[in-house]
Coordinates of N, CA, C and O in Angstrom, one line a residue:
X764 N 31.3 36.6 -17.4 CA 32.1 37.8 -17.4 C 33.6 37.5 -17.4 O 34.1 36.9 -16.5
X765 N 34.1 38.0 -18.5 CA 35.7 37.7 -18.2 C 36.7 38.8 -18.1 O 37.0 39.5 -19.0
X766 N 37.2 38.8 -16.7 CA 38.2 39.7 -16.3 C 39.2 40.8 -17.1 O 39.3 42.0 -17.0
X767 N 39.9 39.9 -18.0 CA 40.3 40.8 -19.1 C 39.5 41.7 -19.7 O 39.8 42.9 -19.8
X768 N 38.3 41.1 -20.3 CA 37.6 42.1 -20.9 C 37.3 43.3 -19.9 O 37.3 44.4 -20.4
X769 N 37.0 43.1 -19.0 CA 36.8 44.0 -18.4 C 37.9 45.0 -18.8 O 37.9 46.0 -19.5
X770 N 39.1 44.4 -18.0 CA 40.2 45.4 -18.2 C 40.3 45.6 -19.3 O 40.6 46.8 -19.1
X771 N 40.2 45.5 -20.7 CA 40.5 46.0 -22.0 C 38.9 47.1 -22.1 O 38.8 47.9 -23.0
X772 N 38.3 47.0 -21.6 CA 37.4 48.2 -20.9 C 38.0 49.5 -20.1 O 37.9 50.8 -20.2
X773 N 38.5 48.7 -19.1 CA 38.9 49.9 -18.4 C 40.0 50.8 -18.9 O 40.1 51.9 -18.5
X774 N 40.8 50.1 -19.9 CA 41.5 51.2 -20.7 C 41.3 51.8 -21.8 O 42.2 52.5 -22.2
X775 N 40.1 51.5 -22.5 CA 39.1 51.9 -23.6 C 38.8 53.4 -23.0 O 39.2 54.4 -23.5
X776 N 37.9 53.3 -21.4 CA 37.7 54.5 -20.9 C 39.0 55.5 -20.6 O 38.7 56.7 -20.3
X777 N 40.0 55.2 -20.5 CA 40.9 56.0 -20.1 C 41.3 56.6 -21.5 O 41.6 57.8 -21.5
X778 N 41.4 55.9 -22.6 CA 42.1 56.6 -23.5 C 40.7 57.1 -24.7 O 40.6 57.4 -25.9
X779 N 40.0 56.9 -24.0 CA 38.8 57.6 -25.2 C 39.2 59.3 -25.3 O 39.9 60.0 -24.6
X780 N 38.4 59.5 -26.4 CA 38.5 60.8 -26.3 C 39.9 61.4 -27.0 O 40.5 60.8 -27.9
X781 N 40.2 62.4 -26.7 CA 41.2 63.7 -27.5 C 42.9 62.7 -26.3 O 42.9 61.9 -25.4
X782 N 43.8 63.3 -26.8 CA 44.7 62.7 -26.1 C 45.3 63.7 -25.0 O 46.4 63.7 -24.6
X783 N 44.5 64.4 -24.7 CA 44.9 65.5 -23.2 C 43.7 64.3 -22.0 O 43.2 63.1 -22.0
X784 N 43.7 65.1 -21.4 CA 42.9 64.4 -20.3 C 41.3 63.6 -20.4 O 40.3 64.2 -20.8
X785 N 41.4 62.6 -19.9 CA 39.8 62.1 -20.4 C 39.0 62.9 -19.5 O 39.4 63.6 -18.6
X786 N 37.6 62.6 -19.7 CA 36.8 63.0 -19.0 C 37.0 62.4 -17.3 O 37.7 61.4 -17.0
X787 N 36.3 63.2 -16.3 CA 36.8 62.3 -14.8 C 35.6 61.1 -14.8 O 35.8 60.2 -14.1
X788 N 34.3 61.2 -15.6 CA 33.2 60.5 -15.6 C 34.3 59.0 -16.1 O 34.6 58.0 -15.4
X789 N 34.5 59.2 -17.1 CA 35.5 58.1 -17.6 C 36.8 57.4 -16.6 O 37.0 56.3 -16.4
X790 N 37.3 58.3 -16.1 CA 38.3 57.4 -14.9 C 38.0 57.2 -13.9 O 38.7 56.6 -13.1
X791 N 36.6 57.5 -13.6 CA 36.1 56.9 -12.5 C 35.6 55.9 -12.7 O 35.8 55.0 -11.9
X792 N 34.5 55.8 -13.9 CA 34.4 54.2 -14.5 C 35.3 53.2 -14.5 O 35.3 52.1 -14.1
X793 N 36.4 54.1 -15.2 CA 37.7 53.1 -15.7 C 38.2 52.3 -14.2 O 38.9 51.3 -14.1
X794 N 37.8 53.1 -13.3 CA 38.9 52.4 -11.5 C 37.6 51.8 -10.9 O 37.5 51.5 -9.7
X795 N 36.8 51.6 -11.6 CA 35.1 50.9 -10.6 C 35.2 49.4 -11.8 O 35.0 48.2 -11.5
X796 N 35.5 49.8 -13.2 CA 35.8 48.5 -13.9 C 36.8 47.9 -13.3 O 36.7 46.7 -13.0
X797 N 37.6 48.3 -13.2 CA 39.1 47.4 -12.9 C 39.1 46.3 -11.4 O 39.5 45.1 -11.2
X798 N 37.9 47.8 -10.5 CA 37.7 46.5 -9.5 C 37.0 45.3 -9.7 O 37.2 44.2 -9.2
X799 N 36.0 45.8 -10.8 CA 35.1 44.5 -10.8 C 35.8 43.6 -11.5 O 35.3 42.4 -11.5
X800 N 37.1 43.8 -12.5 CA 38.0 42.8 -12.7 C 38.2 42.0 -12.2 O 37.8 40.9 -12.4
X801 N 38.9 42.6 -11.2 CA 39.3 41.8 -10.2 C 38.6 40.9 -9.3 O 39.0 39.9 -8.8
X802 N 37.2 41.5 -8.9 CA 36.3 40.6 -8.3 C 35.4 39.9 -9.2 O 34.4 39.4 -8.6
X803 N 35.5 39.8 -10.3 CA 35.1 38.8 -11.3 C 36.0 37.7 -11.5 O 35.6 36.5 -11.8
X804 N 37.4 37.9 -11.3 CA 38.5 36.6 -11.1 C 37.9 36.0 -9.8 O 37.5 34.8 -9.8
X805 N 37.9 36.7 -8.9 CA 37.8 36.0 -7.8 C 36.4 35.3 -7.8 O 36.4 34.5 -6.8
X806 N 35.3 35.3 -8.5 CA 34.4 35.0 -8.3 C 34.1 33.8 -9.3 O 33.6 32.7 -8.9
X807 N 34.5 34.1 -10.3 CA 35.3 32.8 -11.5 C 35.9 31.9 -10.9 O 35.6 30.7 -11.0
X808 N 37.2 32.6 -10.2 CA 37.7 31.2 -9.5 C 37.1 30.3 -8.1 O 37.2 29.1 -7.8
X809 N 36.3 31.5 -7.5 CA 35.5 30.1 -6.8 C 34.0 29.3 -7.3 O 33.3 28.6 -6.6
X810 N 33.8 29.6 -8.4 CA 32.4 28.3 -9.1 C 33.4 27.6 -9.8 O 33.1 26.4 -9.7
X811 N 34.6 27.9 -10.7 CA 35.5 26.7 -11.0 C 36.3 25.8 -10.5 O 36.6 24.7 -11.1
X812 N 36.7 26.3 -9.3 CA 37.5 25.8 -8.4 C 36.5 24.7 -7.3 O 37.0 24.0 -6.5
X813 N 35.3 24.9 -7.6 CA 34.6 24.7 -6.3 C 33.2 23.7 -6.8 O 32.6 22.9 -6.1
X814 N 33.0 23.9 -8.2 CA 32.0 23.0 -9.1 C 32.5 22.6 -10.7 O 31.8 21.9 -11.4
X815 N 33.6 23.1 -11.0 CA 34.4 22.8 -12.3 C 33.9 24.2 -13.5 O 32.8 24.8 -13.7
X816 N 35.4 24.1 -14.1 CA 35.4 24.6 -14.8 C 35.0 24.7 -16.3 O 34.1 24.0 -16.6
X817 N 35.5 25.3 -17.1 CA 34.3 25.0 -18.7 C 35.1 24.1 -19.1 O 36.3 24.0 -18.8
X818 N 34.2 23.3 -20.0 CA 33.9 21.5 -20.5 C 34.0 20.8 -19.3 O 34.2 19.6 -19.4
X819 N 33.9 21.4 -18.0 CA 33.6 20.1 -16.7 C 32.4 19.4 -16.8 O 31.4 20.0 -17.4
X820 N 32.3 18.4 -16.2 CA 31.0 18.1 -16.2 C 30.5 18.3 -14.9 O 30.8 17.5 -14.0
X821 N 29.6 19.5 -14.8 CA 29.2 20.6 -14.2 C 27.7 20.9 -13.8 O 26.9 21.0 -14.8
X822 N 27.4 21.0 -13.0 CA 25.7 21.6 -12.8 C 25.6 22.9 -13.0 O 25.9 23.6 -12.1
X823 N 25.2 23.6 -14.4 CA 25.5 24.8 -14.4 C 25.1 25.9 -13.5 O 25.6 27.0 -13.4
X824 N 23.9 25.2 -12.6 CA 23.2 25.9 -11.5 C 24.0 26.0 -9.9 O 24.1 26.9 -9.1
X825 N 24.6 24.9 -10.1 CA 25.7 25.4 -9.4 C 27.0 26.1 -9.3 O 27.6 26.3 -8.3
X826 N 27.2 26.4 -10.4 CA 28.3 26.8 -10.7 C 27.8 28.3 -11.0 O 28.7 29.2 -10.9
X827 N 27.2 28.6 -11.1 CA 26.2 29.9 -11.6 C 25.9 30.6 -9.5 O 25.8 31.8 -9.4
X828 N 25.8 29.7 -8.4 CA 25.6 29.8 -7.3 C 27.0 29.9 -6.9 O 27.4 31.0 -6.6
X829 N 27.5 29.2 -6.8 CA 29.3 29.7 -6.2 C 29.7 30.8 -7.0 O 30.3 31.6 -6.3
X830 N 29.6 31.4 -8.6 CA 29.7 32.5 -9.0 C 29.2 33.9 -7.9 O 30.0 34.9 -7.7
X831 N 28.0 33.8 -7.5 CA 27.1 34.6 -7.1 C 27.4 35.0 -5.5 O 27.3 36.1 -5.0
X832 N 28.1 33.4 -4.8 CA 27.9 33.6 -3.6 C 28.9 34.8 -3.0 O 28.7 35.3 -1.9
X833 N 30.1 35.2 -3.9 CA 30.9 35.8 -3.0 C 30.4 37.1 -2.7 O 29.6 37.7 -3.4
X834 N 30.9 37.6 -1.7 CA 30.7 38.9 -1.2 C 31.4 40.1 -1.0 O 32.6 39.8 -0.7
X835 N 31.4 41.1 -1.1 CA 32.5 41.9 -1.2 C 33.0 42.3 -0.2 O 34.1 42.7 -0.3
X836 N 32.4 42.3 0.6 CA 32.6 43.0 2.2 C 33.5 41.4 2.6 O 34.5 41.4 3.3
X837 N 33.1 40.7 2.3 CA 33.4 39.5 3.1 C 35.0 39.1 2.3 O 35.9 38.5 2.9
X838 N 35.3 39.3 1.0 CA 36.4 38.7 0.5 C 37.4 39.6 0.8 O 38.6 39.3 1.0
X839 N 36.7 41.0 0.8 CA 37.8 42.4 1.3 C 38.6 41.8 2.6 O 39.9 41.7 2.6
X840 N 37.7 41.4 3.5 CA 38.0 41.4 4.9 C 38.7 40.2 4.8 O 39.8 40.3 5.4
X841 N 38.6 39.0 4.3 CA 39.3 38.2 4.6 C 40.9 38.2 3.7 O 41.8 37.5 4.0
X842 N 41.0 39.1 2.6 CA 42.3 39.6 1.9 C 42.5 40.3 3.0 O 43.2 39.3 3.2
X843 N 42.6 41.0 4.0 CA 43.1 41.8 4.3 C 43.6 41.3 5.7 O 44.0 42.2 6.4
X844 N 43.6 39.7 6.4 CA 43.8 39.7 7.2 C 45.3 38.6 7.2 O 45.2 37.4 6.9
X845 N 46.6 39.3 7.6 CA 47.7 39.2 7.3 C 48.3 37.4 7.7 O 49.1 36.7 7.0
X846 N 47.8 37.3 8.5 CA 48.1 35.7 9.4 C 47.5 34.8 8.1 O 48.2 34.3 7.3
X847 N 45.8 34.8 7.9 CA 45.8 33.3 7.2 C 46.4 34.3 5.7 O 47.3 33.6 5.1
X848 N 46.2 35.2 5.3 CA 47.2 35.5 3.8 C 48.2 34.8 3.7 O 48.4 34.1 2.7
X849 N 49.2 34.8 4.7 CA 50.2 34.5 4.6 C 50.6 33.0 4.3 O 51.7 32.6 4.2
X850 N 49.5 32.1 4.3 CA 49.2 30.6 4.0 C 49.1 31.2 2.6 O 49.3 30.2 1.9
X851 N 48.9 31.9 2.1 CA 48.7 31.8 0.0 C 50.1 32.0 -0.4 O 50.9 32.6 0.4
X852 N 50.4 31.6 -1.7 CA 51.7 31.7 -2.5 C 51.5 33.2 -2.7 O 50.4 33.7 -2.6
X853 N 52.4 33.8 -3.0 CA 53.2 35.2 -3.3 C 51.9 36.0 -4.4 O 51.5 37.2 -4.3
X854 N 51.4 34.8 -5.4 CA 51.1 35.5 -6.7 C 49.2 35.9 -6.0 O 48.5 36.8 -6.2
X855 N 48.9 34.7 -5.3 CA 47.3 35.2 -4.2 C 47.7 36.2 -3.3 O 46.8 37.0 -3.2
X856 N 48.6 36.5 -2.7 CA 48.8 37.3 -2.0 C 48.8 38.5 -2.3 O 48.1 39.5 -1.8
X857 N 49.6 38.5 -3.1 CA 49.7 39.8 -3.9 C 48.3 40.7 -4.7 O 47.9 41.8 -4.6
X858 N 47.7 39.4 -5.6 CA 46.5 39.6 -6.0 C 45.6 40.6 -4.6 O 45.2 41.7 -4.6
X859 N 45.7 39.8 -3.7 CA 44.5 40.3 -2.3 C 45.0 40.9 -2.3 O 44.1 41.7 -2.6
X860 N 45.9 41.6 -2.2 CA 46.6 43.2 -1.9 C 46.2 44.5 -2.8 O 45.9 45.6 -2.4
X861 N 46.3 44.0 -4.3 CA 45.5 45.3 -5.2 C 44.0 44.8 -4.8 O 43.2 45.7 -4.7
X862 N 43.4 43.5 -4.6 CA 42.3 43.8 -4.3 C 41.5 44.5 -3.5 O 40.5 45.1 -4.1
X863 N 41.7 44.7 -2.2 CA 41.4 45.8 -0.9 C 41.8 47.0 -1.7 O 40.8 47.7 -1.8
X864 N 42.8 47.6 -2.5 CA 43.2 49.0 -2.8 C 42.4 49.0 -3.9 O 41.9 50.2 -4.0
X865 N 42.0 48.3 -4.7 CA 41.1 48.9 -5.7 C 39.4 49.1 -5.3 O 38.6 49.9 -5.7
X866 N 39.0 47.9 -4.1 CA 38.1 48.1 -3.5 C 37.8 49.6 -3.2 O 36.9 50.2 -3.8
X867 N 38.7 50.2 -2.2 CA 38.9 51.2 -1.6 C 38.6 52.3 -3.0 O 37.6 53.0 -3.1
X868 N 39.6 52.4 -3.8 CA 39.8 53.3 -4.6 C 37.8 52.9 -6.0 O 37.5 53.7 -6.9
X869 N 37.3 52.1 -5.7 CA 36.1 52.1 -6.5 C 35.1 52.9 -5.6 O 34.2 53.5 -6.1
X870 N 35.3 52.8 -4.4 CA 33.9 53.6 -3.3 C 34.6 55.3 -3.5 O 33.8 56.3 -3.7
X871 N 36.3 55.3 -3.4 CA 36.2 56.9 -3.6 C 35.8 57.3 -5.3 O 35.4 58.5 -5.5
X872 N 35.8 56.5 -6.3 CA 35.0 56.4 -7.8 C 33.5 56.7 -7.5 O 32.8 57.6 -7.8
X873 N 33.2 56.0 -7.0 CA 31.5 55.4 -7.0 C 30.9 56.6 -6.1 O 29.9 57.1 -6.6
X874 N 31.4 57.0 -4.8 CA 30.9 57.5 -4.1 C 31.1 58.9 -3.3 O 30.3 59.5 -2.5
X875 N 32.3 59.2 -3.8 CA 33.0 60.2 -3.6 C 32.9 61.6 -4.4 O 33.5 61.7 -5.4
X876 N 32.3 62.6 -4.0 CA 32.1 63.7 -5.3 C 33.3 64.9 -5.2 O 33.5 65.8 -5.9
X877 N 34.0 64.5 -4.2 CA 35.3 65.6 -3.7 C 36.4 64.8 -4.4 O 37.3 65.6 -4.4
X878 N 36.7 63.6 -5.0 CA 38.0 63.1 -5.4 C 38.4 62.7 -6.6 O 37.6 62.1 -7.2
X879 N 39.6 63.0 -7.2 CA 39.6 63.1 -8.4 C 41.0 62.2 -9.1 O 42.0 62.0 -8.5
X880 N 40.7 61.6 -10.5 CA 41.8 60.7 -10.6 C 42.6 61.0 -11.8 O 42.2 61.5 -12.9
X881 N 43.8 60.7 -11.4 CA 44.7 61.6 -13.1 C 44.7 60.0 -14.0 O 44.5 58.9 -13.5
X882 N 44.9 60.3 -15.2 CA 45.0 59.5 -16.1 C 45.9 58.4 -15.6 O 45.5 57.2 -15.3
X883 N 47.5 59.0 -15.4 CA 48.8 58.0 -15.4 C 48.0 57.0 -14.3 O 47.5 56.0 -14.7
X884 N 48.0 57.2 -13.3 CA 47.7 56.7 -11.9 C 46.2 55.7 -12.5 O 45.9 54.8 -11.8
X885 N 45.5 55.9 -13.4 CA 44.2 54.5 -13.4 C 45.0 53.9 -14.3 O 45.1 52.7 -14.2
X886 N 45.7 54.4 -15.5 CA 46.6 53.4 -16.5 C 47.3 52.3 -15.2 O 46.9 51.2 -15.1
X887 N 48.2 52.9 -14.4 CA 49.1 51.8 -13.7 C 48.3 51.0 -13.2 O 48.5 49.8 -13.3
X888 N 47.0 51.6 -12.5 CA 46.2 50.4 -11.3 C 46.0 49.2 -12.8 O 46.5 48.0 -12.7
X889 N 45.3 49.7 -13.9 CA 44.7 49.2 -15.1 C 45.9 48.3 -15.4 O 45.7 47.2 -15.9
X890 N 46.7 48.4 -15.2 CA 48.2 47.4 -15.8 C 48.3 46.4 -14.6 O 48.6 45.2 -14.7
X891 N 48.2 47.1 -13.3 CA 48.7 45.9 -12.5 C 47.8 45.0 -12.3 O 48.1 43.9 -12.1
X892 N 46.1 45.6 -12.4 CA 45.3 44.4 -12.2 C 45.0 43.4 -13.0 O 44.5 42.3 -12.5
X893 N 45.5 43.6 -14.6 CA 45.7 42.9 -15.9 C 47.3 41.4 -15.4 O 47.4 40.3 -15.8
X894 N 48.3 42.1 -14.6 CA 49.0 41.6 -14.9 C 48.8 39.9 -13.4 O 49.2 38.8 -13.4
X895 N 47.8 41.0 -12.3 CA 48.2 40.4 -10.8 C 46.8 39.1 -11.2 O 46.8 37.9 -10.8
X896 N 45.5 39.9 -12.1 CA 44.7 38.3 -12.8 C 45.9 37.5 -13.5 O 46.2 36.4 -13.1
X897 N 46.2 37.9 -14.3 CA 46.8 36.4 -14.6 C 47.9 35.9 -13.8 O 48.0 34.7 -13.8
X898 N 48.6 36.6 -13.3 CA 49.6 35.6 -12.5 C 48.3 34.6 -11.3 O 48.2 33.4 -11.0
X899 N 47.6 35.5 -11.0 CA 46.3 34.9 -9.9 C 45.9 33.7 -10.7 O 45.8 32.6 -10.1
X900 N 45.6 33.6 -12.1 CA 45.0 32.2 -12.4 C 45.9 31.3 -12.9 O 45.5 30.3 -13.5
X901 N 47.7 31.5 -12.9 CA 48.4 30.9 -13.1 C 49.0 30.0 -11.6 O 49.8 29.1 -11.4
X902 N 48.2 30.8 -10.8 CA 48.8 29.7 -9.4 C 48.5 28.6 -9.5 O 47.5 28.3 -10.2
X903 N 49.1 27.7 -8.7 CA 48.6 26.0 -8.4 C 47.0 25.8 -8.2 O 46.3 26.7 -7.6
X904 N 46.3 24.8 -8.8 CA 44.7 25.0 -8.8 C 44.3 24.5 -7.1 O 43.1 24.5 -6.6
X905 N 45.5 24.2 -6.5 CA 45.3 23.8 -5.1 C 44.9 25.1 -4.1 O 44.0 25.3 -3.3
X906 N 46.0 25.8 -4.7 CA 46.3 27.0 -3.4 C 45.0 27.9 -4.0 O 44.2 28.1 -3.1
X907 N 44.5 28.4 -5.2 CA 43.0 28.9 -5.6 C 42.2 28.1 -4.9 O 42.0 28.4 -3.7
X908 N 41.7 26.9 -5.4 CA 40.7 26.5 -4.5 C 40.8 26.6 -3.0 O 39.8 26.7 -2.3
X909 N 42.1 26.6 -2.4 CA 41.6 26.9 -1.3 C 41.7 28.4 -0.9 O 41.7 28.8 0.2
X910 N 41.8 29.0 -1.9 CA 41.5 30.8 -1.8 C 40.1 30.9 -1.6 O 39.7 31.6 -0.7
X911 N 39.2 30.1 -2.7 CA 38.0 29.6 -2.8 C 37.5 29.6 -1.8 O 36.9 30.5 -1.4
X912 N 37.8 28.2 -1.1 CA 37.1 28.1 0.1 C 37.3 29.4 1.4 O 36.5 29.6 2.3
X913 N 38.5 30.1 1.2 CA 38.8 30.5 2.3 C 37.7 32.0 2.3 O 37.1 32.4 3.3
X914 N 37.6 32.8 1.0 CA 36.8 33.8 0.7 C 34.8 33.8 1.2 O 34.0 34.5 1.8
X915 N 34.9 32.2 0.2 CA 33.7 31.9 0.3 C 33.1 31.8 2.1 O 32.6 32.6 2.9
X916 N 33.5 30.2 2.0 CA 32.8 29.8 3.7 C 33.1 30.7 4.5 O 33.7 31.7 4.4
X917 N 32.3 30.2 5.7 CA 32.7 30.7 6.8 C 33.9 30.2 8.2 O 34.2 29.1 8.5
X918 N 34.1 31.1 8.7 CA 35.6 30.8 9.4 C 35.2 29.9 10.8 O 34.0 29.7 11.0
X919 N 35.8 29.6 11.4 CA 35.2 28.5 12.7 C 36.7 28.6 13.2 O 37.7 28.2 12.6
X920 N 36.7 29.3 14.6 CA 37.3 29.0 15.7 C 37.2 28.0 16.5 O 37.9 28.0 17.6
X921 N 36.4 26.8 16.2 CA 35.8 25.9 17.5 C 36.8 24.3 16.8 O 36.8 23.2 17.3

């Protein structure tokens, strides 16, 4: 699954249709795609970061298992906690930042029958999560993998 495509999805749904307002079925798609953009980078980057990337020489079963392992409740919560964040460069940090808001904004998509989204407002999310993946896979392969590790495992106070 590759992130962009997604996003070149998520703005497929926004501008389908007549050029007045899309359907809301469609911008709610379009902000539930965008998250999984984003959590398709992050899940790309920990089976490559973590079992190698394509032409590595690779166990594809594992790398297909660190794809899988991440969680969403668990990568939310650990983006969102400000102290170890602040150990990532600017461009991870930033990433984890639209990540939690699009999290948030895909459950009021997904699950919400009272909320409604205007066009302009999923174009911008749709632009920033296009632009915050790639600055995200242009960081150092150090500070990702250990984004990697830090999403994935689990934390130890001992």
């Amino acid at each position: 699954m590759k992130p962009l495509d997604l996003i070149d999805t998520a703005r497929h749904l926004v501008e389908a249709g007549t050029a007045g307002r899309p359907r809301e079925a469609n911008l709610r798609r379009a902000v539930s795609t965008t998250y999984y953009a984003l959590f398709h980078c992050i899940a790309a980057c920990c089976a490559d970061m973590l079992v190698g990337g394509t032409g590595a020489r690779r166990s594809q079963p594992a790398w297909r298992q660190a794809y899988r392992a991440l969680q969403h409740g668990t990568a939310r919560n650990r983006c969102e906690r400000r102290g170890m964040m602040e150990k990532f460069p600017r461009e991870i940090r930033d990433f984890a930042e639209l990540f939690v808001l699009m999290q948030e904004e895909r459950h009021r998509a997904d699950y919400d029958p009272d909320t409604s989204f205007y066009k302009d407002y999923v174009r911008v999310r749709i632009v920033q999560a296009a632009i915050h993946i790639r600055r995200f896979n242009r960081a150092p392969a150090k500070d990702r993998r250990a984004f990697a590790v830090y999403v994935l495992l689990n934390l130890r106070n001992d």
